[in-house]
């Protein structure tokens, strides 16, 4: 072993020791009821993530490199898809996925400005934003209450001659009716983008969500199923879409050389593109109006270690969800508790609680009580996104359409909140959430009509 390797090993050993001293005690600190905070999500990691991160820092490649390559391959294998591409966030993944559909390489299936994309308003903003930013028209349909997912019965009514795609998230890890949505897309030759940002590890009929869409997306922001701080991915089985995604992720270039590599195509200075001079350097030929959405190799290094833990995380999320649901049995006169389709096996992102119309307290009253008792809660993202200030500059009927009413979406905006089930939670924490909710409810009589 030479001096460099020896030093590197020493640093990595010290990193492990540092983790054990600086982080491990916080991760295993006993739960102190009413004093410890019950967060809805958080990073769950050990020395492996820190060692990979430091290893990558020492290598100092910084941009797309060996960890990124490994991560993309392992994520694709985990999902059972041909390709995954690493990007710097879930929002970037959605932007990239949508913009790929605007590529002229897709010919008559290219999404053009003014074309319509069916989605829901009970959404995270960056599932919808790329559609609007490009100048396509989001068409909003209502959701079912119990799953907070698209009501598939409304898809036919939402379709017009301009419909080119459907873009939907699996809300809080609970798969939408992918069979019906996929069949609808197949029937009318529409693209499907599955926003899988909150559902990595969820399944439909034993097949992973994110593998049904033409393109699907992930987020690796800390609350998600696994993290690299900031990060995301797009994945696809379609070779043409993969080529387009790669181009738009990497500045819009035509060339597919990896960072630091030249002439992968073997024809770098000999081809003719557009009206450029013959032999114009392929590295500087652009076939799309692209971005740079790449992540760093340090982010990927953390992701590689997290992927190893993903099955364990999924099992913990399912266990925590089941424990919480069991604890809340008997409170259904106040709450609608989450349901999933028989074919779905969710890797839950969170536990959605919807107050019944007859419930004698408000969402903000119970949420206020829980927060006061150090239990973190979350609203269902943007609620009804069409009611958010960002829609003030848009005209209904021209810039977006609403099909029917969004009554259930509004109900979720007004009466729903969610709690965490992340793998860092202990049984004690879940029992504490249950007892705090029960304490709150004990101050109210059951509504007569339920
Ligand atoms: C459904 C959904 N899509 C996209 C995103 C965006 O991911 P990111 O925060 O990595 O940009 C989120 C974020 O939480 C999300 O919940």
XYZ file of C-alpha atoms and ligand atoms in Angstrom:
466
model
C 0.000 0.000 0.000
C 1.479 3.357 -0.983
C 1.390 6.462 1.181
C -1.632 7.944 -0.599
C -3.716 4.800 -0.129
C -2.628 4.529 3.464
C -3.641 8.103 4.170
C -6.962 7.621 2.397
C -7.698 4.518 4.500
C -6.803 6.402 7.655
C -9.157 9.225 6.728
C -11.961 6.794 5.997
C -11.376 4.974 9.291
C -11.430 8.328 11.111
C -14.653 9.181 9.278
C -16.265 6.055 10.704
C -15.025 7.003 14.165
C -16.375 10.523 13.649
C -19.785 9.153 12.687
C -19.872 7.015 15.820
C -19.010 9.988 18.010
C -20.833 12.843 16.346
C -23.937 11.310 14.779
C -24.680 7.852 16.176
C -25.659 9.062 19.661
C -28.250 11.436 18.192
C -29.690 8.695 16.021
C -30.189 6.311 18.927
C -31.141 8.874 21.609
C -34.023 7.561 23.732
C -37.421 9.061 23.000
C -38.418 11.571 25.665
C -42.219 11.868 25.484
C -43.423 15.438 24.989
C -39.838 16.783 24.870
C -38.361 14.936 21.891
C -39.719 16.168 18.613
C -41.490 13.659 16.366
C -40.440 14.785 12.914
C -42.457 13.759 9.886
C -39.288 12.736 8.030
C -35.533 12.835 8.200
C -32.280 11.419 6.946
C -31.531 7.898 8.093
C -27.883 7.063 7.541
C -24.828 5.519 9.089
C -21.080 5.539 8.547
C -21.415 4.036 5.041
C -22.900 7.251 3.610
C -20.227 9.385 5.279
C -17.403 7.113 4.120
C -18.652 7.224 0.518
C -19.026 10.986 0.700
C -15.502 11.511 2.016
C -14.119 8.975 -0.443
C -15.696 10.931 -3.273
C -14.411 14.213 -1.839
C -10.875 12.829 -1.692
C -11.125 11.673 -5.267
C -12.201 15.246 -6.075
C -13.786 14.386 -9.411
C -16.787 16.461 -8.254
C -18.998 16.180 -11.325
C -20.617 13.075 -12.916
C -18.206 10.229 -12.198
C -17.851 6.672 -10.985
C -20.382 6.965 -8.148
C -22.941 8.573 -10.491
C -22.494 5.752 -12.977
C -22.813 3.105 -10.277
C -25.872 4.807 -8.841
C -27.661 5.020 -12.181
C -27.005 1.347 -12.893
C -28.082 0.170 -9.435
C -31.219 2.310 -9.358
C -32.238 0.989 -12.784
C -31.599 -2.593 -11.601
C -33.556 -1.992 -8.402
C -36.548 -0.721 -10.353
C -36.259 -3.168 -13.223
C -35.906 -0.528 -15.965
C -33.308 -0.160 -18.682
C -31.992 3.292 -17.820
C -31.977 5.773 -15.001
C -30.325 9.181 -15.190
C -29.222 11.075 -12.121
C -30.258 14.735 -11.772
C -29.972 17.353 -9.060
C -33.550 17.243 -7.687
C -36.991 15.733 -8.095
C -38.170 19.045 -9.526
C -35.377 18.884 -12.106
C -36.420 15.298 -12.838
C -39.987 16.454 -13.545
C -38.741 19.332 -15.675
C -36.479 17.006 -17.627
C -39.147 14.322 -18.034
C -41.677 16.811 -19.333
C -39.257 18.676 -21.591
C -38.202 15.359 -23.138
C -41.751 15.054 -24.476
C -41.311 18.364 -26.302
C -38.417 17.023 -28.384
C -38.917 17.278 -32.160
C -37.392 13.784 -32.352
C -40.800 12.503 -31.200
C -42.375 13.769 -34.462
C -46.190 13.659 -34.339
C -46.139 12.722 -30.649
C -44.093 15.791 -29.699
C -45.886 17.907 -27.071
C -46.223 21.375 -28.566
C -47.202 24.657 -26.944
C -50.976 24.695 -26.475
C -51.189 20.899 -26.245
C -52.908 19.507 -23.173
C -51.589 17.404 -20.319
C -54.016 15.764 -17.896
C -53.041 16.000 -14.241
C -54.474 16.746 -10.783
C -54.595 19.926 -8.729
C -53.954 18.088 -5.433
C -50.315 18.234 -6.341
C -46.788 19.192 -5.539
C -46.099 22.390 -7.532
C -43.201 21.106 -9.588
C -45.268 18.287 -11.043
C -47.358 20.965 -12.751
C -44.815 23.765 -13.214
C -42.953 22.377 -16.274
C -46.233 22.031 -18.187
C -47.098 25.704 -17.601
C -43.542 26.987 -18.052
C -43.359 25.440 -21.502
C -46.741 26.805 -22.557
C -48.657 23.544 -22.613
C -52.056 23.463 -20.896
C -52.579 21.468 -17.698
C -56.047 19.959 -17.488
C -57.052 19.294 -13.904
C -59.354 16.492 -12.835
C -60.517 15.764 -9.309
C -59.101 13.099 -7.002
C -60.681 10.357 -4.932
C -60.825 11.253 -1.276
C -59.400 8.130 0.380
C -56.384 7.724 -1.875
C -55.946 11.434 -2.737
C -55.141 10.138 -6.226
C -56.620 10.824 -9.639
C -60.244 9.778 -10.103
C -59.797 7.665 -13.220
C -63.500 7.896 -14.059
C -62.838 11.520 -15.087
C -60.060 10.860 -17.592
C -62.305 10.410 -20.650
C -64.102 13.693 -19.985
C -60.764 15.475 -19.638
C -59.435 14.363 -23.019
C -59.579 16.578 -26.075
C -58.001 16.506 -29.526
C -55.072 18.392 -27.989
C -54.324 15.893 -25.220
C -50.800 14.515 -25.588
C -49.842 13.297 -22.125
C -50.826 12.423 -18.575
C -48.528 13.463 -15.725
C -49.405 12.272 -12.224
C -47.790 11.591 -8.865
C -48.488 8.637 -6.587
C -49.753 10.652 -3.642
C -47.813 10.009 -0.431
C -46.536 6.708 -1.809
C -50.009 5.320 -2.487
C -50.137 4.146 -6.125
C -52.860 5.670 -8.282
C -54.851 3.243 -10.401
C -51.963 2.644 -12.762
C -53.769 -0.064 -14.699
C -56.606 2.267 -15.696
C -54.316 5.223 -16.347
C -51.962 3.129 -18.487
C -54.900 1.660 -20.439
C -56.256 5.174 -21.061
C -52.841 6.331 -22.304
C -52.480 3.270 -24.535
C -55.966 3.733 -25.973
C -55.257 7.298 -27.098
C -51.510 7.020 -27.689
C -50.684 9.460 -24.866
C -47.411 9.737 -22.986
C -47.459 8.899 -19.287
C -45.085 10.550 -16.841
C -45.213 8.932 -13.416
C -43.999 11.289 -10.722
C -42.602 8.605 -8.442
C -40.926 11.146 -6.147
C -42.987 10.081 -3.126
C -43.301 6.410 -3.979
C -39.917 4.784 -4.536
C -40.370 1.127 -3.547
C -44.159 1.087 -3.971
C -45.625 -1.662 -6.131
C -48.626 -2.387 -8.291
C -49.228 -6.050 -8.898
C -45.693 -6.797 -7.660
C -44.196 -4.408 -10.226
C -42.458 -1.266 -8.969
C -44.209 2.051 -9.522
C -42.128 4.181 -11.818
C -41.872 1.354 -14.334
C -45.311 1.840 -15.915
C -44.765 5.367 -17.206
C -42.897 6.237 -20.390
C -40.720 8.327 -18.098
C -40.785 8.386 -14.300
C -39.103 10.555 -11.701
C -37.619 10.336 -8.214
C -36.585 12.846 -5.577
C -33.768 12.281 -3.111
C -34.403 15.338 -0.969
C -34.051 14.298 2.709
C -37.699 13.515 3.566
C -38.004 11.089 0.653
C -37.600 7.313 0.630
C -33.838 7.690 0.357
C -31.658 10.760 0.209
C -28.521 12.349 -1.151
C -29.351 15.816 0.231
C -30.447 17.235 -3.063
C -30.933 14.833 -5.936
C -33.329 13.118 -8.267
C -33.570 10.712 -11.153
C -35.527 10.043 -14.312
C -35.995 6.539 -15.624
C -37.299 4.946 -18.803
C -37.298 1.795 -20.915
C -37.579 3.729 -24.183
C -34.247 4.156 -26.048
C -35.346 7.288 -27.900
C -36.576 8.935 -24.715
C -33.325 7.965 -22.980
C -31.329 9.668 -25.728
C -33.484 12.813 -25.461
C -33.333 12.854 -21.646
C -29.551 12.606 -21.719
C -29.296 15.422 -24.233
C -31.614 17.793 -22.345
C -30.016 16.973 -18.978
C -26.567 17.763 -20.390
C -26.942 21.220 -21.976
C -29.013 19.971 -24.939
C -25.944 18.552 -26.623
C -26.026 15.916 -29.319
C -22.844 14.273 -28.013
C -23.069 11.618 -25.294
C -19.476 11.531 -24.041
C -19.142 11.264 -20.270
C -17.436 14.073 -18.346
C -13.742 14.104 -19.208
C -14.148 11.739 -22.181
C -13.824 12.730 -25.862
C -14.900 11.136 -29.126
C -17.137 8.316 -27.782
C -18.975 8.323 -31.134
C -15.690 7.934 -33.044
C -16.780 10.618 -35.517
C -16.154 13.750 -33.495
C -14.808 15.837 -36.394
C -16.350 14.200 -39.448
C -20.106 14.629 -39.433
C -22.506 17.151 -40.886
C -25.088 18.763 -38.571
C -27.632 21.319 -39.772
C -25.910 24.106 -41.653
C -22.819 23.967 -39.439
C -19.529 23.509 -41.270
C -18.840 19.822 -41.995
C -16.778 18.243 -39.233
C -17.886 20.770 -36.602
C -16.805 19.345 -33.222
C -19.643 17.013 -32.139
C -19.004 18.034 -28.516
C -20.471 21.433 -29.394
C -23.434 20.337 -31.467
C -26.831 20.972 -29.823
C -29.984 19.134 -30.791
C -32.187 20.486 -27.955
C -32.684 23.616 -25.901
C -31.345 21.933 -22.788
C -30.199 22.576 -19.247
C -27.476 21.363 -16.977
C -29.399 19.288 -14.427
C -26.566 16.975 -13.380
C -25.820 16.164 -9.760
C -22.332 15.924 -8.303
C -20.510 12.649 -7.722
C -20.579 13.395 -3.995
C -24.371 13.317 -4.009
C -24.265 10.059 -5.946
C -21.780 8.612 -3.439
C -24.305 9.135 -0.643
C -27.036 7.690 -2.876
C -25.064 4.511 -3.524
C -24.932 3.804 0.214
C -28.600 4.714 0.682
C -29.730 2.369 -2.099
C -28.305 -0.533 -0.107
C -30.705 0.383 2.681
C -33.777 0.978 0.539
C -35.458 -2.403 1.071
C -35.057 -1.976 4.826
C -36.476 1.558 4.614
C -39.473 0.293 2.651
C -40.181 -2.431 5.207
C -39.934 0.111 8.051
C -42.308 2.536 6.310
C -44.879 -0.228 5.837
C -44.532 -1.380 9.440
C -44.841 2.160 10.836
C -47.867 2.853 8.663
C -49.594 -0.345 9.816
C -48.836 0.441 13.460
C -50.255 3.962 13.164
C -53.335 2.770 11.318
C -54.007 0.128 13.906
C -53.604 2.693 16.683
C -56.185 4.987 15.122
C -58.853 2.312 14.701
C -62.110 3.361 16.282
C -61.619 7.026 15.410
C -63.211 6.675 11.980
C -66.190 8.748 13.111
C -63.803 11.711 13.067
C -61.368 10.704 10.342
C -61.194 9.109 6.924
C -58.072 6.959 7.098
C -55.991 6.075 4.026
C -56.919 3.192 1.736
C -55.097 1.598 -1.158
C -56.146 -0.485 -4.155
C -55.954 -4.267 -3.624
C -53.217 -4.492 -6.275
C -51.159 -1.736 -4.660
C -48.453 -2.320 -2.094
C -47.478 1.211 -1.085
C -44.159 2.237 0.370
C -45.853 5.010 2.305
C -44.374 8.493 2.272
C -46.849 9.649 4.885
C -50.103 8.899 6.664
C -52.982 11.020 5.391
C -55.777 11.927 7.801
C -58.931 13.570 6.433
C -61.491 15.078 8.779
C -65.073 14.084 8.040
C -67.520 16.831 7.152
C -69.363 16.156 10.430
C -66.220 16.243 12.586
C -66.682 18.803 15.363
C -63.163 20.259 15.161
C -61.138 21.776 12.354
C -57.945 20.608 10.706
C -56.063 23.570 12.111
C -57.310 22.830 15.639
C -55.992 19.275 15.652
C -52.819 20.211 13.782
C -52.193 23.029 16.274
C -52.580 20.557 19.153
C -50.195 18.056 17.606
C -47.581 20.692 16.789
C -47.854 22.071 20.349
C -47.117 18.548 21.519
C -44.021 18.414 19.316
C -45.489 16.241 16.578
C -44.667 17.556 13.145
C -47.524 17.645 10.633
C -47.784 18.517 6.955
C -50.576 19.693 4.667
C -51.062 17.838 1.429
C -48.598 19.993 -0.514
C -50.246 22.773 -2.537
C -53.803 21.732 -1.580
C -55.696 22.805 -4.689
C -52.866 24.266 -6.741
C -55.257 26.333 -8.881
C -56.059 28.370 -5.748
C -52.402 29.237 -5.125
C -51.097 32.744 -5.894
C -48.999 31.433 -8.779
C -52.222 30.855 -10.721
C -53.199 34.554 -10.478
C -51.376 35.252 -13.731
C -53.104 32.416 -15.611
C -56.487 32.423 -17.330
C -58.774 29.453 -16.836
C -59.922 28.060 -20.165
C -56.838 29.385 -21.935
C -53.758 28.619 -19.825
C -55.341 25.721 -17.925
C -58.620 23.822 -17.789
C -60.607 22.366 -14.924
C -62.845 19.416 -15.719
C -65.971 19.258 -13.569
C -65.360 20.573 -10.088
C -62.447 19.885 -7.782
C -64.628 19.184 -4.749
C -62.465 16.409 -3.280
C -59.311 18.392 -3.995
C -60.815 21.280 -2.028
C -61.757 18.917 0.779
C -58.137 17.767 0.993
C -56.965 21.378 0.957
C -59.330 22.263 3.818
C -59.582 19.144 5.930
C -56.514 16.934 5.480
C -53.064 16.704 7.001
C -50.448 14.004 7.169
C -48.034 12.485 9.630
C -44.708 10.803 9.089
C -43.967 7.083 8.950
C -40.288 7.366 8.055
C -37.762 4.683 9.011
C -36.219 6.831 11.750
C -39.398 6.495 13.809
C -39.588 4.165 16.762
C -42.678 2.331 18.023
C -42.676 4.660 21.006
C -42.955 7.664 18.720
C -45.868 6.146 16.874
C -47.579 5.202 20.133
C -47.066 8.795 21.263
C -48.676 10.128 18.055
C -51.623 7.794 18.579
C -52.106 8.725 22.239
C -51.823 12.454 21.483
C -54.468 12.208 18.749
C -56.687 10.173 21.072
C -56.225 12.751 23.869
C -57.288 15.496 21.514
C -60.318 13.571 20.254
C -61.441 12.644 23.767
C -62.551 16.268 24.194
C -65.239 15.817 21.516
C -68.384 13.735 21.136
C -68.706 11.526 18.089
C -70.799 13.249 15.415
C -74.352 11.834 15.466
C -74.614 11.176 11.737
C -71.605 8.859 11.314
C -44.647 14.490 -5.703
C -43.402 15.327 -5.708
N -42.843 15.633 -6.876
C -41.714 16.365 -6.951
C -41.081 16.832 -5.817
C -39.851 17.674 -5.937
O -38.699 17.054 -5.448
P -37.430 17.937 -4.992
O -37.748 18.500 -3.663
O -36.291 16.965 -4.959
O -37.236 18.993 -6.017
C -41.631 16.543 -4.571
C -40.952 17.058 -3.370
O -41.129 16.707 -2.264
C -42.823 15.775 -4.518
O -43.389 15.476 -3.336
